[in-house]
Amino acid sequence: MIREILVYPNKILREKSHDVTVFDEKLHQLLDDMYDTMIHKEGIGLAAIQIGVQDNVLIINLVDEEGFQKFENLHEIINPVILEKDGLTTYQEGCLSVPGYYDDVERAEHIKVSYYDRHGSQHIKEFTGLISIAVQHEMDHLRGHLFIEKLSYLKRKKFEKDWKKQQKAGK
Ligand code: Y12
Ligand code: CO
């Protein structure tokens, strides 16, 4: 089922999410709904809080070298914890909760993450490149943070001005 995506400045997006303790059909339905919603909105990553669910759950489905977003490349990541990080990389990020705005964000290039899958099995995996950036972006959502909080003071001011103008025009 496609769910509504919460958009900035909705206050729910600032809430901290909680660890999943029960790996049941309700969790599977949440993951399936997140996938349907992300694909419908042409996204490549989504955190549960973006559809108003305060669980430490995120999904990522990057596009492959041929430009296809294959289901077999879907990552379902529950209760993630970053164990190690190194290097720095910059990427122009976008977010389904801040539609139409993209900007450069600096993050760790390489991360080692502990997480659980939908069946409750634990995994420890290393991520590099775009998937590493996506995991860090989505993990920020789980802590109630958006990528626009990482912008410089001046860029953030300009964003707020443009965003308000855009919202007024949309009304
Ligand atoms: C690298 C950096 C950030 C991420 C997080 C996941 N981000 C997204 O999935 C963003 C999707 C997005 C989609 C949009 O819609 C279309 O392109 C049709 C969009 O544009 C508008 O809504 C106007 C903005 C963001 C992963 C990897
Ligand atoms: Co986002």
CSV table of N, CA and C and ligand atoms in Angstrom, one decimal:
chain,number,residue,atom,x,y,z
A,1,MET,N,0.8,-1.2,0.0
A,1,MET,CA,0.0,0.0,0.0
A,1,MET,C,0.9,1.3,0.0
A,2,ILE,N,0.5,2.2,-0.9
A,2,ILE,CA,1.3,3.5,-0.9
A,2,ILE,C,0.8,4.4,0.3
A,3,ARG,N,1.8,4.8,1.0
A,3,ARG,CA,1.5,5.7,2.2
A,3,ARG,C,1.9,7.2,1.9
A,4,GLU,N,1.4,8.1,2.7
A,4,GLU,CA,1.7,9.5,2.5
A,4,GLU,C,3.1,9.8,3.0
A,5,ILE,N,3.9,10.5,2.3
A,5,ILE,CA,5.3,10.9,2.8
A,5,ILE,C,5.2,12.2,3.5
A,6,LEU,N,5.7,12.3,4.7
A,6,LEU,CA,5.7,13.5,5.5
A,6,LEU,C,6.8,14.5,4.9
A,7,VAL,N,6.4,15.7,4.8
A,7,VAL,CA,7.3,16.7,4.1
A,7,VAL,C,7.7,17.8,5.1
A,8,TYR,N,9.0,18.2,5.0
A,8,TYR,CA,9.5,19.3,5.8
A,8,TYR,C,8.5,20.5,5.7
A,9,PRO,N,8.2,21.2,6.8
A,9,PRO,CA,8.7,21.1,8.1
A,9,PRO,C,7.9,20.3,9.1
A,10,ASN,N,7.2,19.2,8.7
A,10,ASN,CA,6.4,18.4,9.6
A,10,ASN,C,7.3,18.0,10.8
A,11,LYS,N,6.8,18.3,12.0
A,11,LYS,CA,7.5,18.0,13.3
A,11,LYS,C,7.8,16.6,13.5
A,12,ILE,N,7.0,15.7,13.0
A,12,ILE,CA,7.2,14.2,13.2
A,12,ILE,C,8.6,13.8,12.7
A,13,LEU,N,9.0,14.5,11.6
A,13,LEU,CA,10.3,14.2,11.0
A,13,LEU,C,11.5,14.4,12.0
A,14,ARG,N,11.2,15.2,13.1
A,14,ARG,CA,12.2,15.5,14.1
A,14,ARG,C,12.3,14.5,15.2
A,15,GLU,N,11.3,13.6,15.2
A,15,GLU,CA,11.2,12.6,16.3
A,15,GLU,C,12.3,11.5,16.1
A,16,LYS,N,12.7,10.9,17.3
A,16,LYS,CA,13.7,9.8,17.3
A,16,LYS,C,12.9,8.5,17.1
A,17,SER,N,13.4,7.6,16.3
A,17,SER,CA,12.8,6.3,16.2
A,17,SER,C,13.3,5.3,17.2
A,18,HIS,N,12.6,4.2,17.4
A,18,HIS,CA,12.9,3.2,18.4
A,18,HIS,C,13.2,1.9,17.7
A,19,ASP,N,14.1,1.1,18.4
A,19,ASP,CA,14.4,-0.2,17.9
A,19,ASP,C,13.2,-1.1,17.8
A,20,VAL,N,13.3,-1.9,16.7
A,20,VAL,CA,12.2,-3.0,16.5
A,20,VAL,C,12.6,-4.1,17.4
A,21,THR,N,11.6,-4.7,18.1
A,21,THR,CA,11.8,-5.8,19.0
A,21,THR,C,11.1,-7.1,18.5
A,22,VAL,N,10.0,-6.9,17.6
A,22,VAL,CA,9.2,-8.0,17.2
A,22,VAL,C,9.3,-8.0,15.6
A,23,PHE,N,9.8,-9.2,15.1
A,23,PHE,CA,10.0,-9.3,13.7
A,23,PHE,C,8.8,-10.1,13.1
A,24,ASP,N,7.7,-9.5,13.0
A,24,ASP,CA,6.4,-10.2,12.7
A,24,ASP,C,5.8,-9.7,11.4
A,25,GLU,N,4.6,-10.1,11.1
A,25,GLU,CA,3.9,-9.8,9.8
A,25,GLU,C,3.7,-8.3,9.7
A,26,LYS,N,3.5,-7.6,10.9
A,26,LYS,CA,3.3,-6.1,10.9
A,26,LYS,C,4.5,-5.4,10.4
A,27,LEU,N,5.7,-5.9,10.8
A,27,LEU,CA,7.0,-5.3,10.3
A,27,LEU,C,7.1,-5.6,8.8
A,28,HIS,N,6.7,-6.8,8.4
A,28,HIS,CA,6.8,-7.1,6.9
A,28,HIS,C,5.9,-6.2,6.1
A,29,GLN,N,4.7,-6.0,6.7
A,29,GLN,CA,3.8,-5.1,6.0
A,29,GLN,C,4.3,-3.7,5.9
A,30,LEU,N,5.0,-3.2,7.0
A,30,LEU,CA,5.6,-1.9,7.0
A,30,LEU,C,6.7,-1.8,5.9
A,31,LEU,N,7.6,-2.8,5.8
A,31,LEU,CA,8.6,-2.8,4.8
A,31,LEU,C,8.0,-2.9,3.4
A,32,ASP,N,7.0,-3.6,3.2
A,32,ASP,CA,6.4,-3.7,1.9
A,32,ASP,C,5.7,-2.4,1.5
A,33,ASP,N,5.1,-1.7,2.5
A,33,ASP,CA,4.5,-0.4,2.2
A,33,ASP,C,5.5,0.6,1.9
A,34,MET,N,6.7,0.6,2.7
A,34,MET,CA,7.7,1.5,2.4
A,34,MET,C,8.3,1.3,1.0
A,35,TYR,N,8.4,0.1,0.6
A,35,TYR,CA,8.9,-0.2,-0.8
A,35,TYR,C,7.9,0.4,-1.8
A,36,ASP,N,6.7,0.1,-1.7
A,36,ASP,CA,5.6,0.6,-2.6
A,36,ASP,C,5.7,2.1,-2.7
A,37,THR,N,5.8,2.7,-1.5
A,37,THR,CA,5.8,4.2,-1.5
A,37,THR,C,7.0,4.8,-2.1
A,38,MET,N,8.2,4.2,-1.8
A,38,MET,CA,9.4,4.7,-2.3
A,38,MET,C,9.4,4.6,-3.9
A,39,ILE,N,9.0,3.5,-4.4
A,39,ILE,CA,9.0,3.2,-5.8
A,39,ILE,C,8.0,4.2,-6.5
A,40,HIS,N,6.8,4.3,-5.9
A,40,HIS,CA,5.8,5.2,-6.4
A,40,HIS,C,6.3,6.7,-6.6
A,41,LYS,N,7.1,7.1,-5.6
A,41,LYS,CA,7.6,8.5,-5.5
A,41,LYS,C,8.9,8.6,-6.2
A,42,GLU,N,9.4,7.5,-6.9
A,42,GLU,CA,10.7,7.5,-7.6
A,42,GLU,C,11.9,7.9,-6.7
A,43,GLY,N,11.9,7.3,-5.5
A,43,GLY,CA,13.0,7.4,-4.6
A,43,GLY,C,13.9,6.2,-4.6
A,44,ILE,N,15.1,6.4,-4.0
A,44,ILE,CA,16.0,5.3,-3.9
A,44,ILE,C,16.3,4.9,-2.4
A,45,GLY,N,15.7,5.7,-1.5
A,45,GLY,CA,15.8,5.4,-0.1
A,45,GLY,C,14.7,6.0,0.7
A,46,LEU,N,14.3,5.3,1.8
A,46,LEU,CA,13.2,5.8,2.6
A,46,LEU,C,13.4,5.3,4.1
A,47,ALA,N,13.1,6.1,5.0
A,47,ALA,CA,13.1,5.7,6.4
A,47,ALA,C,11.7,5.7,6.9
A,48,ALA,N,11.4,4.7,7.9
A,48,ALA,CA,10.0,4.6,8.3
A,48,ALA,C,9.3,5.9,8.8
A,49,ILE,N,10.2,6.7,9.5
A,49,ILE,CA,9.6,8.0,10.0
A,49,ILE,C,9.1,8.9,8.9
A,50,GLN,N,9.5,8.7,7.7
A,50,GLN,CA,9.0,9.5,6.6
A,50,GLN,C,7.6,9.2,6.2
A,51,ILE,N,7.1,8.0,6.7
A,51,ILE,CA,5.7,7.7,6.5
A,51,ILE,C,5.0,7.7,7.9
A,52,GLY,N,5.7,8.3,8.9
A,52,GLY,CA,5.1,8.5,10.2
A,52,GLY,C,5.2,7.4,11.2
A,53,VAL,N,6.1,6.4,10.9
A,53,VAL,CA,6.2,5.2,11.8
A,53,VAL,C,7.6,5.4,12.5
A,54,GLN,N,7.6,5.4,13.8
A,54,GLN,CA,8.8,5.7,14.6
A,54,GLN,C,9.6,4.5,14.9
A,55,ASP,N,9.8,3.6,13.9
A,55,ASP,CA,10.7,2.4,14.0
A,55,ASP,C,12.0,2.6,13.3
A,56,ASN,N,13.0,2.0,13.9
A,56,ASN,CA,14.4,2.1,13.3
A,56,ASN,C,14.4,1.1,12.1
A,57,VAL,N,13.8,1.6,11.0
A,57,VAL,CA,13.7,0.8,9.8
A,57,VAL,C,14.0,1.7,8.6
A,58,LEU,N,14.8,1.2,7.7
A,58,LEU,CA,15.1,1.9,6.5
A,58,LEU,C,15.3,1.0,5.3
A,59,ILE,N,15.0,1.5,4.1
A,59,ILE,CA,15.2,0.7,2.9
A,59,ILE,C,16.0,1.5,1.9
A,60,ILE,N,16.8,0.8,1.1
A,60,ILE,CA,17.5,1.5,0.0
A,60,ILE,C,17.5,0.6,-1.2
A,61,ASN,N,17.2,1.2,-2.4
A,61,ASN,CA,17.2,0.4,-3.6
A,61,ASN,C,17.8,1.3,-4.7
A,62,LEU,N,19.1,1.2,-4.8
A,62,LEU,CA,19.9,2.0,-5.8
A,62,LEU,C,19.6,1.5,-7.2
A,63,VAL,N,19.9,2.4,-8.2
A,63,VAL,CA,19.8,2.1,-9.6
A,63,VAL,C,21.1,1.4,-10.0
A,64,ASP,N,21.1,0.4,-10.8
A,64,ASP,CA,22.4,-0.3,-11.2
A,64,ASP,C,23.0,0.5,-12.4
A,65,GLU,N,24.2,-0.1,-12.9
A,65,GLU,CA,25.0,0.6,-13.9
A,65,GLU,C,24.2,0.8,-15.2
A,66,GLU,N,23.2,-0.1,-15.4
A,66,GLU,CA,22.4,0.0,-16.6
A,66,GLU,C,21.1,0.9,-16.4
A,67,GLY,N,21.0,1.5,-15.2
A,67,GLY,CA,19.9,2.4,-15.0
A,67,GLY,C,18.6,1.7,-14.5
A,68,PHE,N,18.7,0.5,-14.1
A,68,PHE,CA,17.5,-0.2,-13.6
A,68,PHE,C,17.5,-0.3,-12.1
A,69,GLN,N,16.4,-0.1,-11.5
A,69,GLN,CA,16.2,-0.2,-10.1
A,69,GLN,C,15.6,-1.6,-9.8
A,70,LYS,N,16.5,-2.6,-9.6
A,70,LYS,CA,16.0,-4.0,-9.5
A,70,LYS,C,15.6,-4.3,-8.1
A,71,PHE,N,14.5,-5.0,-7.9
A,71,PHE,CA,14.1,-5.5,-6.6
A,71,PHE,C,15.2,-6.3,-5.9
A,72,GLU,N,15.9,-7.1,-6.7
A,72,GLU,CA,17.0,-7.9,-6.0
A,72,GLU,C,18.1,-7.1,-5.4
A,73,ASN,N,18.1,-5.8,-5.7
A,73,ASN,CA,19.1,-4.9,-5.1
A,73,ASN,C,18.6,-4.1,-3.9
A,74,LEU,N,17.4,-4.5,-3.5
A,74,LEU,CA,16.8,-3.8,-2.3
A,74,LEU,C,17.5,-4.2,-1.0
A,75,HIS,N,17.8,-3.2,-0.2
A,75,HIS,CA,18.3,-3.5,1.1
A,75,HIS,C,17.3,-3.1,2.2
A,76,GLU,N,17.0,-4.0,3.1
A,76,GLU,CA,16.1,-3.7,4.2
A,76,GLU,C,16.9,-3.8,5.4
A,77,ILE,N,17.0,-2.6,6.1
A,77,ILE,CA,17.9,-2.5,7.2
A,77,ILE,C,17.2,-2.1,8.5
A,78,ILE,N,17.3,-2.9,9.5
A,78,ILE,CA,16.5,-2.7,10.7
A,78,ILE,C,17.5,-2.6,11.9
A,79,ASN,N,17.2,-1.6,12.8
A,79,ASN,CA,18.1,-1.3,14.0
A,79,ASN,C,19.5,-1.2,13.6
A,80,PRO,N,19.9,-0.3,12.6
A,80,PRO,CA,21.3,-0.2,12.2
A,80,PRO,C,22.1,0.5,13.3
A,81,VAL,N,23.4,0.1,13.4
A,81,VAL,CA,24.4,0.7,14.2
A,81,VAL,C,25.6,0.8,13.4
A,82,ILE,N,26.2,2.0,13.4
A,82,ILE,CA,27.5,2.2,12.7
A,82,ILE,C,28.6,1.8,13.6
A,83,LEU,N,29.4,0.7,13.2
A,83,LEU,CA,30.5,0.2,14.0
A,83,LEU,C,31.8,0.9,13.7
A,84,GLU,N,32.0,1.2,12.5
A,84,GLU,CA,33.2,1.9,12.0
A,84,GLU,C,32.9,2.8,10.9
A,85,LYS,N,33.7,3.9,10.8
A,85,LYS,CA,33.5,4.8,9.6
A,85,LYS,C,34.9,5.4,9.3
A,86,ASP,N,35.2,5.6,8.0
A,86,ASP,CA,36.4,6.3,7.6
A,86,ASP,C,36.3,7.0,6.3
A,87,GLY,N,37.2,7.9,6.0
A,87,GLY,CA,37.2,8.7,4.8
A,87,GLY,C,36.1,9.7,4.7
A,88,LEU,N,36.2,10.5,3.7
A,88,LEU,CA,35.1,11.6,3.5
A,88,LEU,C,34.8,11.7,2.1
A,89,THR,N,33.5,11.9,1.8
A,89,THR,CA,33.0,12.0,0.4
A,89,THR,C,31.9,13.0,0.4
A,90,THR,N,31.7,13.7,-0.8
A,90,THR,CA,30.7,14.7,-0.9
A,90,THR,C,29.7,14.2,-2.1
A,91,TYR,N,28.4,14.4,-1.8
A,91,TYR,CA,27.5,14.0,-2.9
A,91,TYR,C,26.3,14.9,-2.8
A,92,GLN,N,25.7,15.2,-4.0
A,92,GLN,CA,24.5,16.1,-4.0
A,92,GLN,C,23.3,15.2,-3.7
A,93,GLU,N,22.8,15.4,-2.4
A,93,GLU,CA,21.7,14.6,-1.9
A,93,GLU,C,20.4,15.2,-2.2
A,94,GLY,N,19.4,14.3,-2.2
A,94,GLY,CA,18.0,14.7,-2.3
A,94,GLY,C,17.2,13.9,-1.3
A,95,CYS,N,16.0,14.3,-1.0
A,95,CYS,CA,15.2,13.6,0.0
A,95,CYS,C,13.7,13.7,-0.4
A,96,LEU,N,13.0,12.6,-0.3
A,96,LEU,CA,11.5,12.6,-0.6
A,96,LEU,C,10.8,13.5,0.4
A,97,SER,N,11.4,13.8,1.5
A,97,SER,CA,10.7,14.7,2.5
A,97,SER,C,11.1,16.2,2.3
A,98,VAL,N,12.0,16.4,1.3
A,98,VAL,CA,12.3,17.8,1.0
A,98,VAL,C,12.3,17.8,-0.6
A,99,PRO,N,11.2,17.6,-1.2
A,99,PRO,CA,11.1,17.4,-2.6
A,99,PRO,C,11.5,18.6,-3.4
A,100,GLY,N,12.4,18.4,-4.4
A,100,GLY,CA,12.8,19.5,-5.3
A,100,GLY,C,14.1,20.2,-4.8
A,101,TYR,N,14.6,19.8,-3.7
A,101,TYR,CA,15.9,20.5,-3.2
A,101,TYR,C,17.0,19.5,-3.2
A,102,TYR,N,18.1,19.9,-3.7
A,102,TYR,CA,19.3,19.0,-3.7
A,102,TYR,C,20.5,19.9,-3.3
A,103,ASP,N,21.4,19.3,-2.5
A,103,ASP,CA,22.6,20.0,-2.2
A,103,ASP,C,23.7,19.1,-1.7
A,104,ASP,N,25.0,19.6,-1.8
A,104,ASP,CA,26.1,18.8,-1.4
A,104,ASP,C,26.2,18.6,0.1
A,105,VAL,N,26.4,17.4,0.4
A,105,VAL,CA,26.6,17.0,1.8
A,105,VAL,C,27.9,16.1,2.0
A,106,GLU,N,28.6,16.4,3.0
A,106,GLU,CA,29.8,15.6,3.3
A,106,GLU,C,29.5,14.5,4.3
A,107,ARG,N,29.9,13.3,3.9
A,107,ARG,CA,29.7,12.1,4.8
A,107,ARG,C,30.9,11.2,4.8
A,108,ALA,N,30.9,10.2,5.7
A,108,ALA,CA,32.0,9.2,5.7
A,108,ALA,C,31.9,8.4,4.4
A,109,GLU,N,33.0,8.1,3.8
A,109,GLU,CA,33.1,7.3,2.5
A,109,GLU,C,32.7,5.8,2.7
A,110,HIS,N,33.2,5.3,3.9
A,110,HIS,CA,33.1,3.9,4.1
A,110,HIS,C,32.5,3.7,5.5
A,111,ILE,N,31.6,2.8,5.6
A,111,ILE,CA,31.0,2.5,7.0
A,111,ILE,C,30.9,1.0,7.1
A,112,LYS,N,31.0,0.6,8.4
A,112,LYS,CA,30.7,-0.8,8.8
A,112,LYS,C,29.4,-0.8,9.7
A,113,VAL,N,28.4,-1.5,9.3
A,113,VAL,CA,27.1,-1.4,10.0
A,113,VAL,C,26.6,-2.8,10.5
A,114,SER,N,26.1,-2.8,11.7
A,114,SER,CA,25.4,-3.9,12.2
A,114,SER,C,23.9,-3.6,12.1
A,115,TYR,N,23.2,-4.6,11.5
A,115,TYR,CA,21.7,-4.4,11.4
A,115,TYR,C,21.0,-5.8,11.4
A,116,TYR,N,19.7,-5.7,11.4
A,116,TYR,CA,18.9,-6.9,11.3
A,116,TYR,C,18.1,-6.9,10.0
A,117,ASP,N,17.7,-8.1,9.5
A,117,ASP,CA,16.9,-8.2,8.4
A,117,ASP,C,15.4,-8.5,8.9
A,118,ARG,N,14.5,-8.6,7.9
A,118,ARG,CA,13.1,-8.7,8.3
A,118,ARG,C,12.7,-10.0,9.1
A,119,HIS,N,13.7,-10.9,9.1
A,119,HIS,CA,13.4,-12.2,9.9
A,119,HIS,C,14.1,-12.1,11.2
A,120,GLY,N,14.8,-11.1,11.5
A,120,GLY,CA,15.5,-10.9,12.8
A,120,GLY,C,16.9,-11.5,12.9
A,121,SER,N,17.4,-11.8,11.7
A,121,SER,CA,18.8,-12.3,11.7
A,121,SER,C,19.8,-11.0,11.6
A,122,GLN,N,20.8,-11.1,12.4
A,122,GLN,CA,21.8,-10.0,12.4
A,122,GLN,C,22.8,-10.1,11.3
A,123,HIS,N,23.2,-9.0,10.7
A,123,HIS,CA,24.2,-8.9,9.7
A,123,HIS,C,25.2,-7.8,10.1
A,124,ILE,N,26.5,-8.0,9.7
A,124,ILE,CA,27.5,-7.0,9.8
A,124,ILE,C,28.1,-6.8,8.4
A,125,LYS,N,27.9,-5.6,7.8
A,125,LYS,CA,28.3,-5.4,6.4
A,125,LYS,C,29.0,-4.1,6.3
A,126,GLU,N,29.9,-4.0,5.3
A,126,GLU,CA,30.6,-2.8,4.9
A,126,GLU,C,30.0,-2.2,3.7
A,127,PHE,N,29.9,-0.9,3.7
A,127,PHE,CA,29.3,-0.1,2.6
A,127,PHE,C,30.2,1.0,2.2
A,128,THR,N,30.4,1.1,0.9
A,128,THR,CA,31.3,2.2,0.3
A,128,THR,C,30.6,2.9,-0.8
A,129,GLY,N,30.8,4.1,-1.0
A,129,GLY,CA,30.3,4.9,-2.2
A,129,GLY,C,28.8,5.3,-1.9
A,130,LEU,N,28.0,5.2,-3.0
A,130,LEU,CA,26.6,5.8,-2.9
A,130,LEU,C,25.8,5.1,-1.9
A,131,ILE,N,25.9,3.8,-1.7
A,131,ILE,CA,25.1,3.0,-0.8
A,131,ILE,C,25.5,3.5,0.7
A,132,SER,N,26.8,3.8,0.9
A,132,SER,CA,27.2,4.2,2.2
A,132,SER,C,26.6,5.6,2.5
A,133,ILE,N,26.5,6.5,1.5
A,133,ILE,CA,25.9,7.8,1.7
A,133,ILE,C,24.4,7.6,2.0
A,134,ALA,N,23.8,6.7,1.2
A,134,ALA,CA,22.3,6.5,1.4
A,134,ALA,C,22.0,6.0,2.8
A,135,VAL,N,22.8,5.0,3.3
A,135,VAL,CA,22.6,4.5,4.6
A,135,VAL,C,22.7,5.6,5.7
A,136,GLN,N,23.8,6.4,5.5
A,136,GLN,CA,24.0,7.5,6.5
A,136,GLN,C,22.8,8.5,6.5
A,137,HIS,N,22.4,8.8,5.2
A,137,HIS,CA,21.2,9.8,5.1
A,137,HIS,C,20.0,9.2,5.8
A,138,GLU,N,19.7,7.9,5.5
A,138,GLU,CA,18.5,7.3,6.1
A,138,GLU,C,18.6,7.2,7.6
A,139,MET,N,19.9,6.9,8.1
A,139,MET,CA,20.1,6.7,9.5
A,139,MET,C,19.9,8.1,10.2
A,140,ASP,N,20.2,9.2,9.6
A,140,ASP,CA,20.0,10.5,10.1
A,140,ASP,C,18.5,10.7,10.4
A,141,HIS,N,17.6,10.2,9.4
A,141,HIS,CA,16.2,10.3,9.6
A,141,HIS,C,15.7,9.6,10.9
A,142,LEU,N,16.4,8.4,11.2
A,142,LEU,CA,16.0,7.7,12.4
A,142,LEU,C,16.3,8.4,13.7
A,143,ARG,N,17.3,9.3,13.6
A,143,ARG,CA,17.6,10.2,14.8
A,143,ARG,C,16.9,11.5,14.7
A,144,GLY,N,16.0,11.7,13.7
A,144,GLY,CA,15.2,12.9,13.6
A,144,GLY,C,15.9,14.1,12.9
A,145,HIS,N,16.9,13.7,12.0
A,145,HIS,CA,17.6,14.7,11.3
A,145,HIS,C,17.4,14.7,9.8
A,146,LEU,N,17.5,15.8,9.2
A,146,LEU,CA,17.3,15.9,7.7
A,146,LEU,C,18.7,16.4,7.1
A,147,PHE,N,18.9,16.1,5.9
A,147,PHE,CA,20.2,16.5,5.3
A,147,PHE,C,20.4,18.1,5.2
A,148,ILE,N,19.3,18.8,5.2
A,148,ILE,CA,19.4,20.3,5.1
A,148,ILE,C,20.0,20.9,6.4
A,149,GLU,N,20.0,20.1,7.5
A,149,GLU,CA,20.6,20.6,8.8
A,149,GLU,C,22.1,20.6,8.6
A,150,LYS,N,22.7,19.9,7.6
A,150,LYS,CA,24.1,19.9,7.4
A,150,LYS,C,24.6,21.0,6.5
A,151,LEU,N,23.7,21.9,6.0
A,151,LEU,CA,24.1,23.0,5.1
A,151,LEU,C,24.7,24.1,5.9
A,152,SER,N,25.5,24.9,5.2
A,152,SER,CA,26.1,26.1,5.9
A,152,SER,C,25.0,27.0,6.3
A,153,TYR,N,25.3,27.9,7.2
A,153,TYR,CA,24.4,28.9,7.7
A,153,TYR,C,23.7,29.7,6.6
A,154,LEU,N,24.5,30.1,5.6
A,154,LEU,CA,23.9,31.0,4.5
A,154,LEU,C,23.1,30.1,3.6
A,155,LYS,N,23.5,28.9,3.3
A,155,LYS,CA,22.7,28.0,2.4
A,155,LYS,C,21.4,27.7,3.1
A,156,ARG,N,21.4,27.4,4.4
A,156,ARG,CA,20.2,27.1,5.1
A,156,ARG,C,19.2,28.2,5.1
A,157,LYS,N,19.7,29.5,5.3
A,157,LYS,CA,18.9,30.7,5.2
A,157,LYS,C,18.2,30.8,3.9
A,158,LYS,N,19.0,30.6,2.8
A,158,LYS,CA,18.5,30.7,1.4
A,158,LYS,C,17.4,29.6,1.2
A,159,PHE,N,17.7,28.4,1.7
A,159,PHE,CA,16.8,27.3,1.6
A,159,PHE,C,15.4,27.6,2.2
A,160,GLU,N,15.5,28.1,3.5
A,160,GLU,CA,14.3,28.5,4.2
A,160,GLU,C,13.4,29.5,3.5
A,161,LYS,N,14.1,30.5,2.9
A,161,LYS,CA,13.5,31.6,2.2
A,161,LYS,C,12.8,31.0,0.9
A,162,ASP,N,13.5,30.3,0.2
A,162,ASP,CA,13.0,29.7,-1.1
A,162,ASP,C,11.9,28.7,-0.8
A,163,TRP,N,12.0,27.9,0.3
A,163,TRP,CA,11.0,26.9,0.7
A,163,TRP,C,9.7,27.6,1.0
A,164,LYS,N,9.8,28.6,1.8
A,164,LYS,CA,8.5,29.4,2.2
A,164,LYS,C,7.8,30.0,1.0
A,165,LYS,N,8.7,30.5,0.1
A,165,LYS,CA,8.1,31.1,-1.1
A,165,LYS,C,7.4,30.1,-2.0
A,166,GLN,N,8.1,28.9,-2.1
A,166,GLN,CA,7.5,27.8,-2.9
A,166,GLN,C,6.2,27.3,-2.3
A,167,GLN,N,6.2,27.2,-0.9
A,167,GLN,CA,5.0,26.8,-0.2
A,167,GLN,C,3.8,27.7,-0.4
A,168,LYS,N,4.1,29.0,-0.4
A,168,LYS,CA,3.1,30.1,-0.6
A,168,LYS,C,2.5,29.9,-2.0
A,169,ALA,N,3.4,29.8,-2.9
A,169,ALA,CA,3.0,29.7,-4.4
A,169,ALA,C,2.2,28.4,-4.6
A,170,GLY,N,2.4,27.4,-3.8
A,170,GLY,CA,1.7,26.1,-4.0
A,170,GLY,C,0.3,26.2,-3.4
A,171,LYS,N,0.0,27.1,-2.6
A,171,LYS,CA,-1.2,27.2,-1.8
A,171,LYS,C,-2.4,27.7,-2.7
B,1,Y12,C1,22.1,9.5,-2.0
B,1,Y12,C2,21.7,10.6,-1.3
B,1,Y12,C3,20.4,10.5,-0.7
B,1,Y12,C4,19.7,9.4,-0.6
B,1,Y12,C5,18.4,9.3,0.1
B,1,Y12,C6,17.2,8.9,-0.7
B,1,Y12,N1,16.8,10.0,-1.5
B,1,Y12,C7,15.8,9.9,-2.4
B,1,Y12,O1,15.3,8.8,-2.6
B,1,Y12,C8,15.3,11.1,-3.1
B,1,Y12,C9,14.4,11.0,-4.0
B,1,Y12,C10,13.8,12.2,-4.7
B,1,Y12,C11,12.9,12.0,-5.7
B,1,Y12,C12,12.3,13.0,-6.3
B,1,Y12,O2,11.4,12.8,-7.3
B,1,Y12,C13,11.7,12.6,-8.6
B,1,Y12,O3,12.9,12.7,-9.0
B,1,Y12,C14,10.6,12.3,-9.6
B,1,Y12,C15,12.6,14.3,-6.0
B,1,Y12,O4,12.1,15.4,-6.7
B,1,Y12,C16,10.9,15.9,-6.4
B,1,Y12,O5,10.2,15.5,-5.6
B,1,Y12,C17,10.5,17.1,-7.2
B,1,Y12,C18,13.5,14.5,-4.9
B,1,Y12,C19,14.0,13.5,-4.3
B,1,Y12,C20,20.2,8.3,-1.3
B,1,Y12,C21,21.4,8.3,-2.0
B,2,CO,CO,15.6,11.6,3.2
